[in-house]
Short mmCIF file of C-alpha atoms and ligand atoms in Angstrom, two decimals:
data_model
loop_
_atom_site.label_atom_id
_atom_site.label_comp_id
_atom_site.label_asym_id
_atom_site.label_seq_id
_atom_site.Cartn_x
_atom_site.Cartn_y
_atom_site.Cartn_z
CA MET A 16 -11.34 38.54 90.72
CA SER A 17 -8.64 37.44 88.38
CA ARG A 18 -4.80 37.19 90.14
CA LYS A 19 -1.93 39.29 89.95
CA ILE A 20 0.60 39.06 87.77
CA VAL A 21 4.13 38.98 88.53
CA LEU A 22 7.60 38.89 86.71
CA SER A 23 10.66 39.16 87.22
CA GLY A 24 13.88 38.00 85.31
CA MET A 25 17.50 37.90 85.89
CA GLN A 26 20.30 38.15 83.51
CA PRO A 27 22.32 34.84 82.92
CA THR A 28 25.48 35.85 83.25
CA GLY A 29 27.01 33.86 86.12
CA ARG A 30 25.92 31.47 89.11
CA LEU A 31 23.23 32.87 91.60
CA HIS A 32 24.45 34.14 94.18
CA LEU A 33 23.19 34.65 98.20
CA GLY A 34 22.34 38.65 97.19
CA ASN A 35 20.27 37.15 94.48
CA TYR A 36 18.81 34.93 96.26
CA GLU A 37 17.68 37.18 99.69
CA GLY A 38 17.39 40.37 97.15
CA ALA A 39 14.95 38.54 95.11
CA LEU A 40 14.42 34.83 94.33
CA ARG A 41 13.09 34.34 98.07
CA ASN A 42 9.97 36.65 97.19
CA TRP A 43 9.68 34.52 93.85
CA VAL A 44 9.36 31.79 95.86
CA SER A 45 6.85 32.87 98.42
CA LEU A 46 4.98 34.71 95.40
CA GLN A 47 4.45 31.59 92.46
CA ASP A 48 2.00 30.12 95.15
CA GLU A 49 -0.38 33.10 95.50
CA PHE A 50 -0.13 34.58 91.87
CA ASP A 51 0.40 34.42 88.11
CA MET A 52 3.89 34.08 88.19
CA TYR A 53 6.16 34.37 85.17
CA CYS A 54 10.43 33.97 85.80
CA CYS A 55 12.32 35.63 82.89
CA ILE A 56 15.80 34.49 81.66
CA VAL A 57 16.76 37.34 80.44
CA ASP A 58 19.50 36.59 77.65
CA TRP A 59 18.81 39.51 75.77
CA HIS A 60 19.56 41.79 78.74
CA ALA A 61 22.44 40.02 78.90
CA LEU A 62 23.77 40.53 75.71
CA THR A 63 24.00 43.90 76.20
CA SER A 64 27.87 43.21 78.12
CA ASP A 65 28.94 39.76 77.34
CA PHE A 66 27.95 40.13 73.52
CA ASP A 67 31.83 38.66 72.88
CA ASP A 68 31.02 35.56 74.81
CA THR A 69 28.09 34.40 73.15
CA ALA A 70 29.80 30.80 73.19
CA ALA A 71 29.47 30.12 76.72
CA MET A 72 25.24 31.38 77.09
CA LYS A 73 23.11 28.50 76.18
CA ASP A 74 25.32 26.67 79.59
CA ARG A 75 24.66 30.07 81.29
CA ILE A 76 20.96 29.78 80.82
CA PHE A 77 20.83 25.88 81.98
CA ASP A 78 22.98 26.93 85.39
CA MET A 79 20.66 29.72 85.88
CA ALA A 80 17.06 27.22 85.53
CA VAL A 81 19.04 25.08 88.06
CA ASP A 82 19.63 27.53 90.30
CA TYR A 83 16.15 29.28 90.26
CA LEU A 84 14.63 25.40 90.50
CA ALA A 85 16.72 24.25 92.74
CA SER A 86 15.90 27.38 95.24
CA GLY A 87 12.27 26.22 95.06
CA LEU A 88 10.63 27.60 92.03
CA ASP A 89 8.12 25.05 90.86
CA GLY A 90 7.90 24.75 87.26
CA ASN A 91 3.82 24.31 87.39
CA LYS A 92 2.95 26.82 89.32
CA CYS A 93 5.18 29.92 87.27
CA ALA A 94 6.21 30.29 84.08
CA VAL A 95 10.29 30.11 83.84
CA PHE A 96 11.51 31.08 80.08
CA ILE A 97 13.81 32.24 78.63
CA GLN A 98 13.31 35.63 77.10
CA SER A 99 14.25 35.01 73.42
CA GLN A 100 11.89 32.33 73.02
CA VAL A 101 9.34 34.79 73.47
CA LYS A 102 9.89 37.12 70.69
CA GLU A 103 7.28 39.84 71.43
CA HIS A 104 9.94 40.96 74.32
CA ALA A 105 11.53 42.41 70.53
CA GLU A 106 8.19 43.64 69.20
CA LEU A 107 7.24 45.95 71.95
CA HIS A 108 11.08 47.11 72.78
CA LEU A 109 11.00 48.07 69.23
CA LEU A 110 7.63 49.84 69.65
CA PHE A 111 8.77 51.64 72.57
CA SER A 112 11.69 52.84 71.59
CA MET A 113 9.51 55.00 68.80
CA ILE A 114 7.72 56.76 71.71
CA ILE A 115 10.43 57.21 74.57
CA PRO A 116 13.04 60.06 74.65
CA ILE A 117 16.73 59.37 74.84
CA PRO A 118 17.28 61.51 77.44
CA TRP A 119 14.74 59.50 79.23
CA LEU A 120 17.10 56.91 78.69
CA GLU A 121 20.72 58.62 79.72
CA ARG A 122 18.97 59.54 82.83
CA VAL A 123 18.74 56.37 84.01
CA PRO A 124 21.42 55.71 87.15
CA SER A 125 23.20 52.44 85.82
CA TYR A 126 23.56 54.07 82.30
CA LYS A 127 25.67 56.46 83.33
CA GLU A 128 27.50 54.76 85.93
CA LYS A 129 27.88 51.30 83.79
CA SER A 130 29.10 52.94 80.24
CA GLU A 131 31.92 54.63 82.67
CA SER A 132 33.02 51.62 84.45
CA LEU A 133 32.00 49.17 81.85
CA GLY A 134 32.63 50.97 78.27
CA LEU A 135 29.39 50.26 77.64
CA ASP A 136 28.38 52.33 74.48
CA SER A 137 26.00 49.95 72.13
CA TYR A 138 22.91 51.67 71.26
CA GLY A 139 21.15 48.22 72.77
CA PHE A 140 22.91 48.68 76.06
CA LEU A 141 21.34 52.33 76.62
CA GLY A 142 17.61 50.26 75.66
CA TYR A 143 18.56 48.32 78.53
CA PRO A 144 15.92 49.73 80.49
CA LEU A 145 13.85 49.81 78.06
CA LEU A 146 13.42 46.25 76.82
CA GLN A 147 13.14 45.98 80.68
CA ALA A 148 9.70 47.55 80.77
CA ALA A 149 8.83 46.31 77.64
CA ASP A 150 9.64 42.59 79.43
CA ILE A 151 7.38 43.41 82.56
CA LEU A 152 4.37 45.13 80.60
CA LEU A 153 4.33 42.85 78.27
CA TYR A 154 2.93 40.42 81.05
CA ARG A 155 1.00 43.34 82.08
CA ALA A 156 2.37 42.63 85.91
CA ASP A 157 0.52 44.53 88.64
CA LEU A 158 4.23 43.14 90.99
CA VAL A 159 7.76 43.22 89.99
CA PRO A 160 10.14 41.90 92.61
CA VAL A 161 13.29 43.19 92.44
CA GLY A 162 16.67 44.11 94.45
CA LYS A 163 16.87 47.59 95.52
CA ASP A 164 18.70 48.42 93.01
CA GLN A 165 16.31 48.04 90.17
CA LEU A 166 14.62 50.87 91.46
CA PRO A 167 15.14 52.88 89.17
CA HIS A 168 14.49 50.92 86.56
CA ILE A 169 10.88 49.99 87.29
CA GLU A 170 10.17 53.86 87.78
CA LEU A 171 11.27 54.01 83.99
CA THR A 172 8.93 51.38 83.39
CA ARG A 173 5.59 52.59 85.40
CA GLU A 174 6.68 56.15 83.29
CA VAL A 175 7.05 54.45 79.68
CA ALA A 176 3.18 52.81 80.83
CA ARG A 177 2.10 56.49 81.16
CA ARG A 178 3.32 57.64 77.76
CA PHE A 179 1.68 54.93 76.10
CA ASN A 180 -1.80 55.21 77.87
CA SER A 181 -1.67 58.57 76.56
CA LEU A 182 -0.76 58.64 73.60
CA TYR A 183 -3.00 55.05 72.87
CA GLY A 184 -5.19 54.88 75.39
CA GLU A 185 -5.28 52.79 78.58
CA VAL A 186 -3.20 49.77 77.90
CA LEU A 187 -0.69 48.53 80.37
CA PRO A 188 -1.01 49.10 83.62
CA GLU A 189 1.87 50.14 86.08
CA PRO A 190 3.81 48.44 87.97
CA GLN A 191 4.46 47.95 91.46
CA ALA A 192 8.02 47.26 92.89
CA LYS A 193 8.32 44.71 95.39
CA LEU A 194 11.56 44.58 97.56
CA THR A 195 12.30 41.48 100.13
CA LYS A 196 13.56 42.11 103.93
CA PHE A 197 17.15 41.51 102.05
CA ALA A 198 16.91 43.88 99.71
CA GLU A 199 21.31 44.89 99.97
CA VAL A 200 22.82 41.94 101.17
CA PRO A 201 26.96 42.32 101.55
CA GLY A 202 29.58 40.46 100.03
CA THR A 203 32.58 39.33 101.44
CA ASP A 204 34.49 42.92 101.03
CA GLY A 205 31.29 44.99 103.21
CA ARG A 206 30.60 46.19 99.70
CA LYS A 207 26.75 45.45 98.21
CA MET A 208 26.86 40.89 97.05
CA SER A 209 28.04 41.46 93.43
CA LYS A 210 29.43 39.46 90.77
CA SER A 211 30.59 42.63 89.21
CA TYR A 212 32.86 42.77 92.54
CA ASP A 213 34.06 39.06 92.58
CA ASN A 214 32.73 39.18 96.73
CA VAL A 215 30.00 36.69 96.38
CA LEU A 216 29.00 33.45 97.71
CA SER A 217 27.31 31.24 95.33
CA LEU A 218 24.12 28.46 96.04
CA ALA A 219 26.46 26.77 93.31
CA ASP A 220 29.69 26.44 95.99
CA THR A 221 30.55 23.58 98.11
CA PRO A 222 30.67 23.45 101.78
CA GLU A 223 33.76 24.09 101.63
CA GLU A 224 33.94 26.70 99.03
CA THR A 225 31.64 28.77 101.33
CA ALA A 226 33.98 28.25 104.43
CA LYS A 227 36.65 29.25 102.20
CA LYS A 228 35.34 32.65 101.02
CA ILE A 229 33.81 33.65 105.02
CA SER A 230 37.18 32.95 106.91
CA THR A 231 38.63 35.49 104.34
CA MET A 232 35.53 38.03 104.55
CA PHE A 233 36.13 41.81 106.16
CA THR A 234 35.19 42.27 109.17
CA ASP A 235 35.38 45.32 111.39
CA PRO A 236 38.65 47.19 110.61
CA GLU A 237 38.76 48.64 114.79
CA LYS A 238 38.47 44.91 115.72
CA LEU A 239 42.07 43.30 114.93
CA ARG A 240 42.50 40.84 118.00
CA MET A 241 39.73 38.48 119.63
CA GLY A 242 39.72 40.34 122.70
CA ASP A 243 38.85 44.33 121.25
CA PRO A 244 35.81 45.27 121.31
CA GLY A 245 33.60 45.02 117.88
CA HIS A 246 30.70 46.66 115.53
CA PRO A 247 28.24 44.32 114.54
CA GLU A 248 26.70 46.85 113.06
CA LYS A 249 29.53 47.81 110.57
CA CYS A 250 30.39 44.04 109.58
CA PRO A 251 28.80 41.75 107.17
CA VAL A 252 30.09 38.78 108.72
CA TYR A 253 27.04 40.35 111.74
CA ALA A 254 24.89 41.01 108.25
CA LEU A 255 24.67 37.78 107.25
CA HIS A 256 24.18 35.99 110.57
CA ARG A 257 21.09 38.22 111.04
CA ILE A 258 19.94 36.52 107.62
CA TYR A 259 21.36 33.30 107.82
CA THR A 260 21.33 32.12 111.76
CA HIS A 261 18.46 31.75 113.58
CA GLU A 262 18.97 31.44 117.13
CA GLY A 263 21.25 33.97 119.11
CA THR A 264 21.59 36.67 117.01
CA ASP A 265 21.40 39.04 120.01
CA LYS A 266 24.05 37.25 122.02
CA ILE A 267 26.72 36.86 118.99
CA ALA A 268 26.19 41.28 118.71
CA ASP A 269 26.52 41.31 122.72
CA ASP A 270 29.61 38.61 122.70
CA CYS A 271 31.54 40.59 119.54
CA ARG A 272 30.79 44.09 121.19
CA THR A 273 32.56 43.60 124.82
CA GLY A 274 35.31 40.85 122.67
CA LYS A 275 33.92 37.85 123.98
CA LEU A 276 34.01 36.17 120.61
CA GLY A 277 36.61 36.36 117.93
CA CYS A 278 35.76 37.01 114.42
CA VAL A 279 37.95 33.86 113.50
CA ALA A 280 34.44 31.79 115.42
CA ASP A 281 32.49 34.19 114.38
CA LYS A 282 33.02 32.64 110.12
CA LYS A 283 33.23 29.42 111.34
CA HIS A 284 29.57 29.49 112.81
CA LEU A 285 28.79 31.94 110.04
CA ALA A 286 30.02 29.37 107.51
CA GLN A 287 28.09 26.14 109.58
CA SER A 288 24.78 28.85 109.07
CA ILE A 289 24.92 29.22 105.19
CA ASN A 290 25.85 25.64 104.66
CA GLU A 291 23.07 24.31 106.21
CA ALA A 292 21.00 26.28 104.88
CA LEU A 293 22.28 25.58 101.17
CA ALA A 294 21.82 21.83 101.90
CA PRO A 295 19.13 21.27 100.69
CA VAL A 296 19.11 23.36 97.34
CA ARG A 297 22.44 22.16 96.84
CA GLN A 298 21.61 18.88 96.74
CA LYS A 299 18.16 19.50 94.85
CA ARG A 300 20.81 21.10 92.11
CA ALA A 301 22.73 18.32 91.70
CA GLU A 302 19.94 16.05 91.17
CA LEU A 303 18.87 18.58 88.46
CA VAL A 304 22.41 18.63 87.00
CA SER A 305 22.38 15.20 86.37
CA HIS A 306 18.72 15.59 84.43
CA PRO A 307 18.93 18.24 81.97
CA ASP A 308 16.06 17.19 79.97
CA VAL A 309 13.67 18.40 83.32
CA VAL A 310 15.06 21.41 83.32
CA TRP A 311 14.54 22.41 79.10
CA ASP A 312 11.33 21.00 79.31
CA VAL A 313 10.40 23.66 82.35
CA LEU A 314 11.87 26.24 80.00
CA ARG A 315 10.42 25.06 76.78
CA ASP A 316 6.64 25.19 78.75
CA GLY A 317 7.18 27.82 80.22
CA ALA A 318 7.82 29.87 77.07
CA LYS A 319 4.73 28.60 76.09
CA ARG A 320 2.72 30.29 79.13
CA ALA A 321 4.65 33.08 78.78
CA SER A 322 3.51 33.63 74.95
CA ALA A 323 0.04 32.84 75.52
CA ARG A 324 0.19 36.02 78.00
CA ALA A 325 2.64 38.24 75.84
CA GLY A 326 0.62 37.26 72.69
CA GLU A 327 -2.74 38.93 74.10
CA THR A 328 -1.18 41.65 75.51
CA MET A 329 0.27 42.50 71.50
CA GLU A 330 -3.20 42.32 70.13
CA LEU A 331 -4.21 44.66 72.51
CA VAL A 332 -1.21 47.17 72.00
CA ARG A 333 -1.93 46.89 68.10
CA SER A 334 -5.37 47.41 68.54
CA ALA A 335 -4.15 50.06 70.30
CA MET A 336 -2.11 51.70 67.86
CA ARG A 337 -3.79 50.63 64.62
CA LEU A 338 -1.29 48.25 63.75
CA LYS A 339 -3.81 45.57 62.29
CA TYR A 340 -3.87 45.94 58.69
CA ASP A 341 -5.11 42.68 57.94
CA SER A 342 -8.62 43.49 57.76
P1 AMP B 140 22.10 40.69 89.09
O1 AMP B 140 22.89 39.92 89.36
O2 AMP B 140 22.41 42.70 89.28
O3 AMP B 140 21.45 40.76 88.46
O4 AMP B 140 20.54 40.99 89.96
C1 AMP B 140 19.72 39.90 90.18
C2 AMP B 140 18.64 40.43 91.10
O5 AMP B 140 19.12 40.47 92.26
C3 AMP B 140 18.53 42.14 90.93
O6 AMP B 140 16.21 41.78 91.83
C4 AMP B 140 19.23 42.71 92.07
O7 AMP B 140 18.39 43.52 92.12
C5 AMP B 140 19.05 41.42 93.19
N1 AMP B 140 20.47 41.38 93.23
C6 AMP B 140 21.40 41.54 92.92
N2 AMP B 140 22.41 41.66 93.95
C7 AMP B 140 22.24 41.80 95.38
C8 AMP B 140 22.47 41.98 96.60
N3 AMP B 140 23.78 41.89 97.05
N4 AMP B 140 21.19 42.37 97.63
C9 AMP B 140 20.13 42.39 97.18
N5 AMP B 140 19.48 41.90 96.15
C10 AMP B 140 19.84 41.71 94.80
N1 LIG B 141 17.39 44.52 85.11
C1 LIG B 141 17.77 42.97 85.94
C2 LIG B 141 18.47 43.39 86.48
O1 LIG B 141 19.87 43.21 86.58
C3 LIG B 141 16.77 42.48 84.69
C4 LIG B 141 15.92 42.68 84.16
C5 LIG B 141 15.64 42.31 83.35
C6 LIG B 141 14.36 42.07 84.97
N2 LIG B 141 14.12 42.17 83.01
C7 LIG B 141 13.46 42.47 84.33
C8 LIG B 141 14.37 42.18 86.48
C9 LIG B 141 12.35 42.41 84.46
C10 LIG B 141 12.96 42.74 86.73
C11 LIG B 141 11.69 42.52 85.94
O2 LIG B 141 18.68 42.30 87.84
#
């Protein structure tokens, strides 16, 4: 039996944060041993919002590749590659654009939210989830490990596959999303950790930066002084303890509730736990940054392997659509 195919991607729009790591990357790292994995740095998607800042793209791609590899992705086990280096993503996206009604795209929740909040109104931005569907279906992926916010995009991808198959025959399998245990990590202000809220803890931060950001974290607003009883279930510091502090989290919750534990000491403890967990990632990061050739080689090799699979799918797609004119 052939191995299952896994594909996922992230936009190179900034350094990776703990939400990206816990919500997606951690799963990628564990899946790479068992499955054929493709990890895509989706630079064309990033252009839907950062089209006026293309000069920074190359550095951001490099940073993202470094974050991937430092977190444990292994270029020998999975294909780590840049989307725009596999042109078939654009071809499949174009073919899909002929068969997908515009209202399907207008209905996607992220379109409405972001077009209003960020003022994005380009043709390409409307097509964002369709390009994502092309990313996934180009590899005929079975599994797509992502955070919870991506579920509507995976659902659309399944609809695109069904529409394609009903028009041209069964070529594209319907993929499943795969969530991690921590599919929504809170940021320092208690909202979802996100680049756009400026509330992130990044893998690349120094231990001091991490401690400083944690010291200003939002906590239970009803706990003003050390003796006040707290509500750990409402507190993002506690949510992060549950991910990063391996022992004694029940005691932290009890001591917070009874007022024995104050927020200042609790935050110091959290900073220590996170810095310990990230120490090996940061060390690997520093090594990779001083050997950029190693990183670019991984990306070049990844693009070759991705192209091989993408080429096979496009042959199937062109045949199914009767778009082969050379014989
Ligand atoms: P983004 O940074 O929005 O491009 O997201 C990249 C990946 O990380 C996607 O799979 C997201 O679902 C996931 N992700 C982003 N933020 C979080 C978060 N706060 N908690 C869990 N997963 C997240
Ligand atoms: N939309 C995804 C995000 O913001 C990025 C993405 C693009 C993606 N193509 C993908 C994720 C394919 C999974 C599979 O995180």
